[in-house]
mmCIF file of C-alpha atoms in Angstrom:
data_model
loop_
_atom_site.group_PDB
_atom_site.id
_atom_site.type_symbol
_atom_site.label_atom_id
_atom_site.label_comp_id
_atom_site.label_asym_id
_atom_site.label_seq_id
_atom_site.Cartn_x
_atom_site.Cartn_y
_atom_site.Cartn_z
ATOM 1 C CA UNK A 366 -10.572 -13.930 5.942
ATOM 2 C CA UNK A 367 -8.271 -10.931 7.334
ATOM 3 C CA UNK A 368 -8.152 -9.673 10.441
ATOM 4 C CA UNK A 369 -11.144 -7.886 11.552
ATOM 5 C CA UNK A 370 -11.025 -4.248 13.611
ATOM 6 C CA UNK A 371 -13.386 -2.106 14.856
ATOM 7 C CA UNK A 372 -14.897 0.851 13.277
ATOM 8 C CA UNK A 373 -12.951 3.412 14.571
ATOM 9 C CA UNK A 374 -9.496 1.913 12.834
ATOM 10 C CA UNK A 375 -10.716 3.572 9.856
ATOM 11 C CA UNK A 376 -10.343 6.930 11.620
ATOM 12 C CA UNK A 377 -6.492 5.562 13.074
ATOM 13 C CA UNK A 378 -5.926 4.305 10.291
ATOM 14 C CA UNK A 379 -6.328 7.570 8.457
ATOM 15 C CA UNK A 380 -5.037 9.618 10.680
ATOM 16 C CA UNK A 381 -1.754 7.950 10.151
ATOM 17 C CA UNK A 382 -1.246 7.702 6.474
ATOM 18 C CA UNK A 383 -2.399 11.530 6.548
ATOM 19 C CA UNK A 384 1.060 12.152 7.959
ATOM 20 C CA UNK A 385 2.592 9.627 6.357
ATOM 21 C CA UNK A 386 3.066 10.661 2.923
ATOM 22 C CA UNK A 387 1.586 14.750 2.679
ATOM 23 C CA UNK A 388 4.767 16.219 1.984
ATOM 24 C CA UNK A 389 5.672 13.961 -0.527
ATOM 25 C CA UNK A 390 2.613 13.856 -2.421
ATOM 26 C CA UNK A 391 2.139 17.803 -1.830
ATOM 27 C CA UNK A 392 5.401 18.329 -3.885
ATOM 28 C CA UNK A 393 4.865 16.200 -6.457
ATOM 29 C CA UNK A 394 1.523 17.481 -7.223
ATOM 30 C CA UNK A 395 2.527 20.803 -7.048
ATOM 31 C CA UNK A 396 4.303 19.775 -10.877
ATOM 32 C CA UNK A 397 0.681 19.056 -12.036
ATOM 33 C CA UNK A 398 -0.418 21.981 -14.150
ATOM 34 C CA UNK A 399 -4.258 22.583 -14.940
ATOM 35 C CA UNK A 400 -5.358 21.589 -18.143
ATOM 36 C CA UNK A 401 -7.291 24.587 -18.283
ATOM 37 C CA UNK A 402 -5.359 27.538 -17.477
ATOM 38 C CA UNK A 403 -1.964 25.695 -17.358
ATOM 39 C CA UNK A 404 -1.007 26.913 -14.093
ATOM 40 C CA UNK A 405 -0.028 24.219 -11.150
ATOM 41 C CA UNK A 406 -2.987 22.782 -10.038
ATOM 42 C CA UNK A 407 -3.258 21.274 -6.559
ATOM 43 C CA UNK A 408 -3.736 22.367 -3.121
ATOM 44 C CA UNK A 409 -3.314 19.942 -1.589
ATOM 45 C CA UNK A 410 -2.808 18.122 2.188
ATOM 46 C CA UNK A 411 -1.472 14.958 1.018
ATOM 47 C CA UNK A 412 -5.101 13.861 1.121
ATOM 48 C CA UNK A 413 -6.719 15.140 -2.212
ATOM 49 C CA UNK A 414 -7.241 17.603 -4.300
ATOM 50 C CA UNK A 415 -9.080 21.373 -2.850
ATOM 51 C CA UNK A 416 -9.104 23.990 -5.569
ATOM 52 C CA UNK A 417 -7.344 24.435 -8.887
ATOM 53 C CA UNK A 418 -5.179 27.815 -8.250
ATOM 54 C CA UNK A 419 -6.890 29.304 -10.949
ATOM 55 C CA UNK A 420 -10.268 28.686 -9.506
ATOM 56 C CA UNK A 421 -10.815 26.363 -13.098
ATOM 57 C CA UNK A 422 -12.375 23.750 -14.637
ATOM 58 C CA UNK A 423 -9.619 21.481 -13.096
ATOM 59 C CA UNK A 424 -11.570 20.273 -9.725
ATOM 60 C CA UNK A 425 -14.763 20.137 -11.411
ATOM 61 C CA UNK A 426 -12.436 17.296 -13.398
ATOM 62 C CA UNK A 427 -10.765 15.916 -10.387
ATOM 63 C CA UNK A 428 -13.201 15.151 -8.320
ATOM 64 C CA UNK A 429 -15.366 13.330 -9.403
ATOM 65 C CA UNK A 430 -12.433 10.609 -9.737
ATOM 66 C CA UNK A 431 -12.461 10.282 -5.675
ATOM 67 C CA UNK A 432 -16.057 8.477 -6.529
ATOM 68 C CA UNK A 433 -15.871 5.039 -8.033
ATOM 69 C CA UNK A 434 -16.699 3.879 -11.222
ATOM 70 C CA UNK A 435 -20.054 2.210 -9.557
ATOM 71 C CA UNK A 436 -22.217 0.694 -12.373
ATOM 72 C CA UNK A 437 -18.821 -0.636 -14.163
ATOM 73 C CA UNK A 438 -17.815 -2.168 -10.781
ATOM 74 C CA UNK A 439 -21.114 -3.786 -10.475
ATOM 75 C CA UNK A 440 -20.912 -5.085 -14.413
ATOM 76 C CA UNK A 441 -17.663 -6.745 -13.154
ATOM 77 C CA UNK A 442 -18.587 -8.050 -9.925
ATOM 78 C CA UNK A 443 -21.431 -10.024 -11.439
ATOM 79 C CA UNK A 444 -19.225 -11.113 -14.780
ATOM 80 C CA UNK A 445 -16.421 -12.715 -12.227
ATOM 81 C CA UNK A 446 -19.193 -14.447 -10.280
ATOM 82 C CA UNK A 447 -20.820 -15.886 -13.464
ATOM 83 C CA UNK A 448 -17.100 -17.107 -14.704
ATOM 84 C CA UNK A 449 -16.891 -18.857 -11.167
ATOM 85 C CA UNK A 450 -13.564 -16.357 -10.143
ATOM 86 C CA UNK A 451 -12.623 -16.529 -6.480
ATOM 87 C CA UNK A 452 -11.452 -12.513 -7.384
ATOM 88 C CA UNK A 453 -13.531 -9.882 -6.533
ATOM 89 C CA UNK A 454 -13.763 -6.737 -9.186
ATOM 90 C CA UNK A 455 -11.526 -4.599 -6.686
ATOM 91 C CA UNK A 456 -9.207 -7.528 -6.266
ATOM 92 C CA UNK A 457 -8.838 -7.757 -9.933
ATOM 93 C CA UNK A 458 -8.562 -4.601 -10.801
ATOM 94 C CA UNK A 459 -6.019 -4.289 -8.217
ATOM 95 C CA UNK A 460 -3.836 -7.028 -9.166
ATOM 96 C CA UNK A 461 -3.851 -5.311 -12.915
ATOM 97 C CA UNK A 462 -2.575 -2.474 -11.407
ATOM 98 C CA UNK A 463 -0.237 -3.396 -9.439
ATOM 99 C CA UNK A 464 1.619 -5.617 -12.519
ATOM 100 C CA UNK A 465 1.387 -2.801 -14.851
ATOM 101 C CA UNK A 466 2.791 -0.594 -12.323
ATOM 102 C CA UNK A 467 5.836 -3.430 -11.515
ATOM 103 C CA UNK A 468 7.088 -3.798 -15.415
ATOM 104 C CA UNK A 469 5.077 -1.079 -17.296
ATOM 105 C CA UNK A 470 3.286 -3.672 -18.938
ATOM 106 C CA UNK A 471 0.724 -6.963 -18.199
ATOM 107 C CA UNK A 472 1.112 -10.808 -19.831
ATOM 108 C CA UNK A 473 -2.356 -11.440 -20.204
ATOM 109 C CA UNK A 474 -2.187 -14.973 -20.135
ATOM 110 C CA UNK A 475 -0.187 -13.973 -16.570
ATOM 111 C CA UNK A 476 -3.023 -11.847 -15.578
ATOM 112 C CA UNK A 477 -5.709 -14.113 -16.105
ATOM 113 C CA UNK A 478 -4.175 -17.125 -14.784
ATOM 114 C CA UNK A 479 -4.749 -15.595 -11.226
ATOM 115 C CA UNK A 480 -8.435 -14.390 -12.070
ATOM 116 C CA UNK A 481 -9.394 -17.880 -13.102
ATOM 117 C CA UNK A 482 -8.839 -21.031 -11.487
ATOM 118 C CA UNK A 483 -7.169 -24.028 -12.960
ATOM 119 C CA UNK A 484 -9.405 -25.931 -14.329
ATOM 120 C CA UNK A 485 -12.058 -23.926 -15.665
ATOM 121 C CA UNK A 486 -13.439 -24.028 -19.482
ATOM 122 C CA UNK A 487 -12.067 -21.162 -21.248
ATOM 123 C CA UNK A 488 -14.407 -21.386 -23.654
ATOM 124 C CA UNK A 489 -17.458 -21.057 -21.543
ATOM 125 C CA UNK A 490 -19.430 -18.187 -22.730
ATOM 126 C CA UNK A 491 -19.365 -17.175 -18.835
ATOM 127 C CA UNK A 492 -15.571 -16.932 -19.008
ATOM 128 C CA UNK A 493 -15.286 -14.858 -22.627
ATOM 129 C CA UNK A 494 -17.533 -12.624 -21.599
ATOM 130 C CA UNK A 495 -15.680 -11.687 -18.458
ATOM 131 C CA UNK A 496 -12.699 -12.003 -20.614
ATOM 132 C CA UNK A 497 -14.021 -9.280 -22.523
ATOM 133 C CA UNK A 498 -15.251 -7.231 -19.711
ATOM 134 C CA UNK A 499 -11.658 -7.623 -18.048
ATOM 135 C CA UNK A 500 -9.539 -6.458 -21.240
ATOM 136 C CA UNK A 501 -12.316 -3.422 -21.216
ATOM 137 C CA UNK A 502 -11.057 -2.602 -17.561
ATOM 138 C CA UNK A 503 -7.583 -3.131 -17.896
ATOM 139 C CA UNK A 504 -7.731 -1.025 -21.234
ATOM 140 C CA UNK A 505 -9.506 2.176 -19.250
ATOM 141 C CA UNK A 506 -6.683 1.222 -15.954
ATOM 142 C CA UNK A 507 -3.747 1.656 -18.552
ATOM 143 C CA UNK A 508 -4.653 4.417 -20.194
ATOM 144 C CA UNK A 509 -5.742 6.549 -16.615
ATOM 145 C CA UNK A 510 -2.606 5.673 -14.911
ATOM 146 C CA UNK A 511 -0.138 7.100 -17.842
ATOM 147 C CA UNK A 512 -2.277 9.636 -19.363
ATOM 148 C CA UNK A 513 -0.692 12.100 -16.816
ATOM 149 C CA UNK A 514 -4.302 13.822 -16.432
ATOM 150 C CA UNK A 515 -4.730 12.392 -12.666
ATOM 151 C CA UNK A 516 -7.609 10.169 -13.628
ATOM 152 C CA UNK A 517 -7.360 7.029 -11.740
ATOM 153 C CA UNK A 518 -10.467 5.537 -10.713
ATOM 154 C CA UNK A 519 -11.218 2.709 -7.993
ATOM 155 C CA UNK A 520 -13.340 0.088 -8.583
ATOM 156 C CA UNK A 521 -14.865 -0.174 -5.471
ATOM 157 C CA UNK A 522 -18.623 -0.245 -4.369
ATOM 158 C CA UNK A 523 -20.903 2.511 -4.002
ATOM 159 C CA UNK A 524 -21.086 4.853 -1.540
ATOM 160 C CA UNK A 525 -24.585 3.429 -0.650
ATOM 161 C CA UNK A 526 -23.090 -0.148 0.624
ATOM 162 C CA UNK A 527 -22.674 -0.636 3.899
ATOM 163 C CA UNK A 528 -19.102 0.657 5.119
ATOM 164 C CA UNK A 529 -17.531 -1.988 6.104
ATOM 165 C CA UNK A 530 -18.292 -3.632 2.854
ATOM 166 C CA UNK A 531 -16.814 -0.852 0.976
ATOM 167 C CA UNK A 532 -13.496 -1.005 3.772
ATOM 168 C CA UNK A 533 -13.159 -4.688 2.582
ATOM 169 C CA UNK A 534 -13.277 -3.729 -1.168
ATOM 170 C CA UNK A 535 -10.846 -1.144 -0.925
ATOM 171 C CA UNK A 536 -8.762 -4.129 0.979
ATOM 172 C CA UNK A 537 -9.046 -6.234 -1.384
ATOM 173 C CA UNK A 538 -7.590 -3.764 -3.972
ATOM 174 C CA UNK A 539 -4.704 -3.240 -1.869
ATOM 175 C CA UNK A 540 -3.865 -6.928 -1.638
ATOM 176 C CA UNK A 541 -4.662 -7.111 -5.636
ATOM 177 C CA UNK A 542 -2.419 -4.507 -5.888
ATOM 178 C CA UNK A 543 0.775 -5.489 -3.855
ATOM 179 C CA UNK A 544 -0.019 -9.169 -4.967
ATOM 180 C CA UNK A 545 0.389 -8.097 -8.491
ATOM 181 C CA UNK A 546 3.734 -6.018 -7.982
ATOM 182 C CA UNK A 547 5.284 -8.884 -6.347
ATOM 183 C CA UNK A 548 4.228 -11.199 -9.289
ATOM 184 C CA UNK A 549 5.642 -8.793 -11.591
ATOM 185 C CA UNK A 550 8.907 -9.206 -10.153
ATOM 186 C CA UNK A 551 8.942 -5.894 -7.402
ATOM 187 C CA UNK A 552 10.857 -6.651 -4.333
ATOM 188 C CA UNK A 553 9.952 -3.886 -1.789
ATOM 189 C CA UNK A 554 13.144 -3.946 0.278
ATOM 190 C CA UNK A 555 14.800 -3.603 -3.333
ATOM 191 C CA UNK A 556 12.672 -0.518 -4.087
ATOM 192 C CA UNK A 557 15.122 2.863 -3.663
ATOM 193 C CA UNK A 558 12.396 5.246 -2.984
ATOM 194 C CA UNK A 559 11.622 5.712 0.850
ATOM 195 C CA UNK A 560 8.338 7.407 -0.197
ATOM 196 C CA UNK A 561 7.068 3.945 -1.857
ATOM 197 C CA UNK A 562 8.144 1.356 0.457
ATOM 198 C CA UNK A 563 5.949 3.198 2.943
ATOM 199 C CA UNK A 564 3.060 3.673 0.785
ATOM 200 C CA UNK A 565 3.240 0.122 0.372
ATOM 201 C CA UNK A 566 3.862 -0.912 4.323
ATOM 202 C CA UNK A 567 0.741 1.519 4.410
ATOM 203 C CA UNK A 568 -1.523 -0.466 1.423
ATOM 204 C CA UNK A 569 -0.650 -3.821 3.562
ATOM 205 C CA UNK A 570 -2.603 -1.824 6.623
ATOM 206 C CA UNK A 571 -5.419 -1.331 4.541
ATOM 207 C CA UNK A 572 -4.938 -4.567 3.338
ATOM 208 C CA UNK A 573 -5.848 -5.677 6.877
ATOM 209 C CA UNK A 574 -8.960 -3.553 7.198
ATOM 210 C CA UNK A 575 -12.142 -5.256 7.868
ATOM 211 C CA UNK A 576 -15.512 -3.883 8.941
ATOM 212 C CA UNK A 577 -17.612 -6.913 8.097
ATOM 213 C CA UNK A 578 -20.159 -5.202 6.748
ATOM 214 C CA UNK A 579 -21.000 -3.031 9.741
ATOM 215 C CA UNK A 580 -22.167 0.418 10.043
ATOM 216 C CA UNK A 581 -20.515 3.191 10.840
ATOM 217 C CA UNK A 582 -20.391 7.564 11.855
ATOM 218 C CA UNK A 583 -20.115 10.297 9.890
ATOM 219 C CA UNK A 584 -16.339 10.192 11.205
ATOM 220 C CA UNK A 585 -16.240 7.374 10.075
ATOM 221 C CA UNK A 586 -17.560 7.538 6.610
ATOM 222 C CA UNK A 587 -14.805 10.690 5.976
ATOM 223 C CA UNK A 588 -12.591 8.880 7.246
ATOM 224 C CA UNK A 589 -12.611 5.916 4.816
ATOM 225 C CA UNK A 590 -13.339 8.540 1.777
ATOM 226 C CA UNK A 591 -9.419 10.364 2.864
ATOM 227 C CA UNK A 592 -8.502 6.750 2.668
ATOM 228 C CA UNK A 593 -9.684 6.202 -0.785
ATOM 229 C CA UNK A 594 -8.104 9.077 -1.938
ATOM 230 C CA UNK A 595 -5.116 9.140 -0.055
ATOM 231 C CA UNK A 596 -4.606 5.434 -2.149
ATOM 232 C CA UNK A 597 -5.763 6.462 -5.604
ATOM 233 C CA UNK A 598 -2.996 9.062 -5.387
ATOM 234 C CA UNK A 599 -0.567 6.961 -4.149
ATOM 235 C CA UNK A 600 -0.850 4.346 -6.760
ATOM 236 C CA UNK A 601 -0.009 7.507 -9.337
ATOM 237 C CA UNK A 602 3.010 8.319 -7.999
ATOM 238 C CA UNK A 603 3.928 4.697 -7.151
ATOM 239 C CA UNK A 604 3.506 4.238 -11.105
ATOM 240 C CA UNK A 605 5.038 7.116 -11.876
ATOM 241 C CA UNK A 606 8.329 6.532 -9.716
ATOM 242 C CA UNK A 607 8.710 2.802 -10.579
ATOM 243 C CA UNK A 608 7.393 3.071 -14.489
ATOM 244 C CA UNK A 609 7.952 7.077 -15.595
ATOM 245 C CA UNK A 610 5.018 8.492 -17.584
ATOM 246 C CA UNK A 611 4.795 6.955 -21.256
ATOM 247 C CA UNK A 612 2.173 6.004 -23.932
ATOM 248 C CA UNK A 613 -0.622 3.725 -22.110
ATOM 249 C CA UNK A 614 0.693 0.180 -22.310
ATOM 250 C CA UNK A 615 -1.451 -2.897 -23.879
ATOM 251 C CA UNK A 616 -1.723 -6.331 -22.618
ATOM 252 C CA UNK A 617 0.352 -8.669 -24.049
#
């Protein structure tokens, strides 16, 4: 189990990475044209998208993606528990990430070696099925991350869950995550780009975060949402400085 902290580390925690990485991610949003009226589309404070420039359909796209995809991550969640994983759907969908992001593409057998342990029947119908319902996931993952339309979504739980439920998730993904770029081969003191060895030094803080299931404020509560965000955005431009934008990848 990691390290547990108090509530209010989700608002220190936030009010660090909000300095941590605005500039960066300000400018390189600022090359992100609207699909609608093709004008750049972000303001932005390094924490998320505000209004398309243009006042367009853009937002009304955007954010939306700061929610999670809820029933799919509950679908998952219960698939993984039937096939016996030790993974969580976060956790999973984290580690995908993260070796997609390392080579520009996932082994599959790789992959699922991790989400399953040794041992188990393959040919359970527990085990296709969340097979299946993994391949769906990582299919959606590839194609959001290099589709260049900003897209990304967390699997994480609802926003009805208690918080520090939903702090643990979003853990979880982060240690998915930098789990799967070191499998993929990433060393981080190897990595040339200042901006992404702190993003990651910042995912292994979240990594760390731990509510255990408490309640929290209304401070609070914004404060893990800017954290959300602030780390779906960051995994875009992680992917897009370690594996430029290209035609969504497929397992292998």
């Amino acid at each position: 189990m990691r390290n547990s902290r108090r509530l209010s580390s989700c608002s220190a925690i936030c009010c660090t990475l909000s300095f941590s990485m605005a500039f960066t991610i300000d400018r390189w949003l600022d090359r992100v044209n609207c699909p609608v009226c093709q004008r750049p589309a972000w303001c932005c404070s390094g924490l998320g998208p505000q209004i398309c420039h243009n006042g367009g359909e853009f937002c009304r796209i955007l954010i939306p993606a700061m929610t999670t995809t809820t029933d799919r991550y509950q679908h998952l969640e219960a698939s993984l528990a039937r096939a016996r994983s030790e993974l969580d759907a976060a956790e999973a969908q984290g580690l995908f990430c993260g070796l997609l992001c390392a080579s520009g593409r996932v082994n599959e057998t790789q992959w699922l070696g991790e989400i399953f342990e040794e041992g188990v029947d393959t040919d359970s119908a527990a085990v296709e099925a969340c097979r299946k319902d993994l391949n769906s996931m990582a299919e959606s993952l590839s194609t959001a991350l290099y589709s260049g339309d900003m897209d990304l979504e967390l699997m994480l739980p609802d926003d009805e869950a208690p918080l520090g439920d939903r702090a643990e998730a979003l853990g979880s993904w982060c240690h998915g995550f930098l789990f799967g770029l070191g499998l993929g081969g990433v060393r981080q003191e190897e990595i040339r780009s200042s901006e992404v060895r702190e993003l990651l030094q910042d995912m292994g803080e979240i990594a760390r975060l731990n509510l255990g299931g408490e309640e929290g404020s209304e401070e609070d509560e914004a404060a893990l949402t800017e954290i959300v965000e602030y780390l779906r955005v960051g995994v875009l431009y992680i992917a897009e400085t370690l594996q430029p934008l290209q035609a969504p990848p497929r397992l292998q």
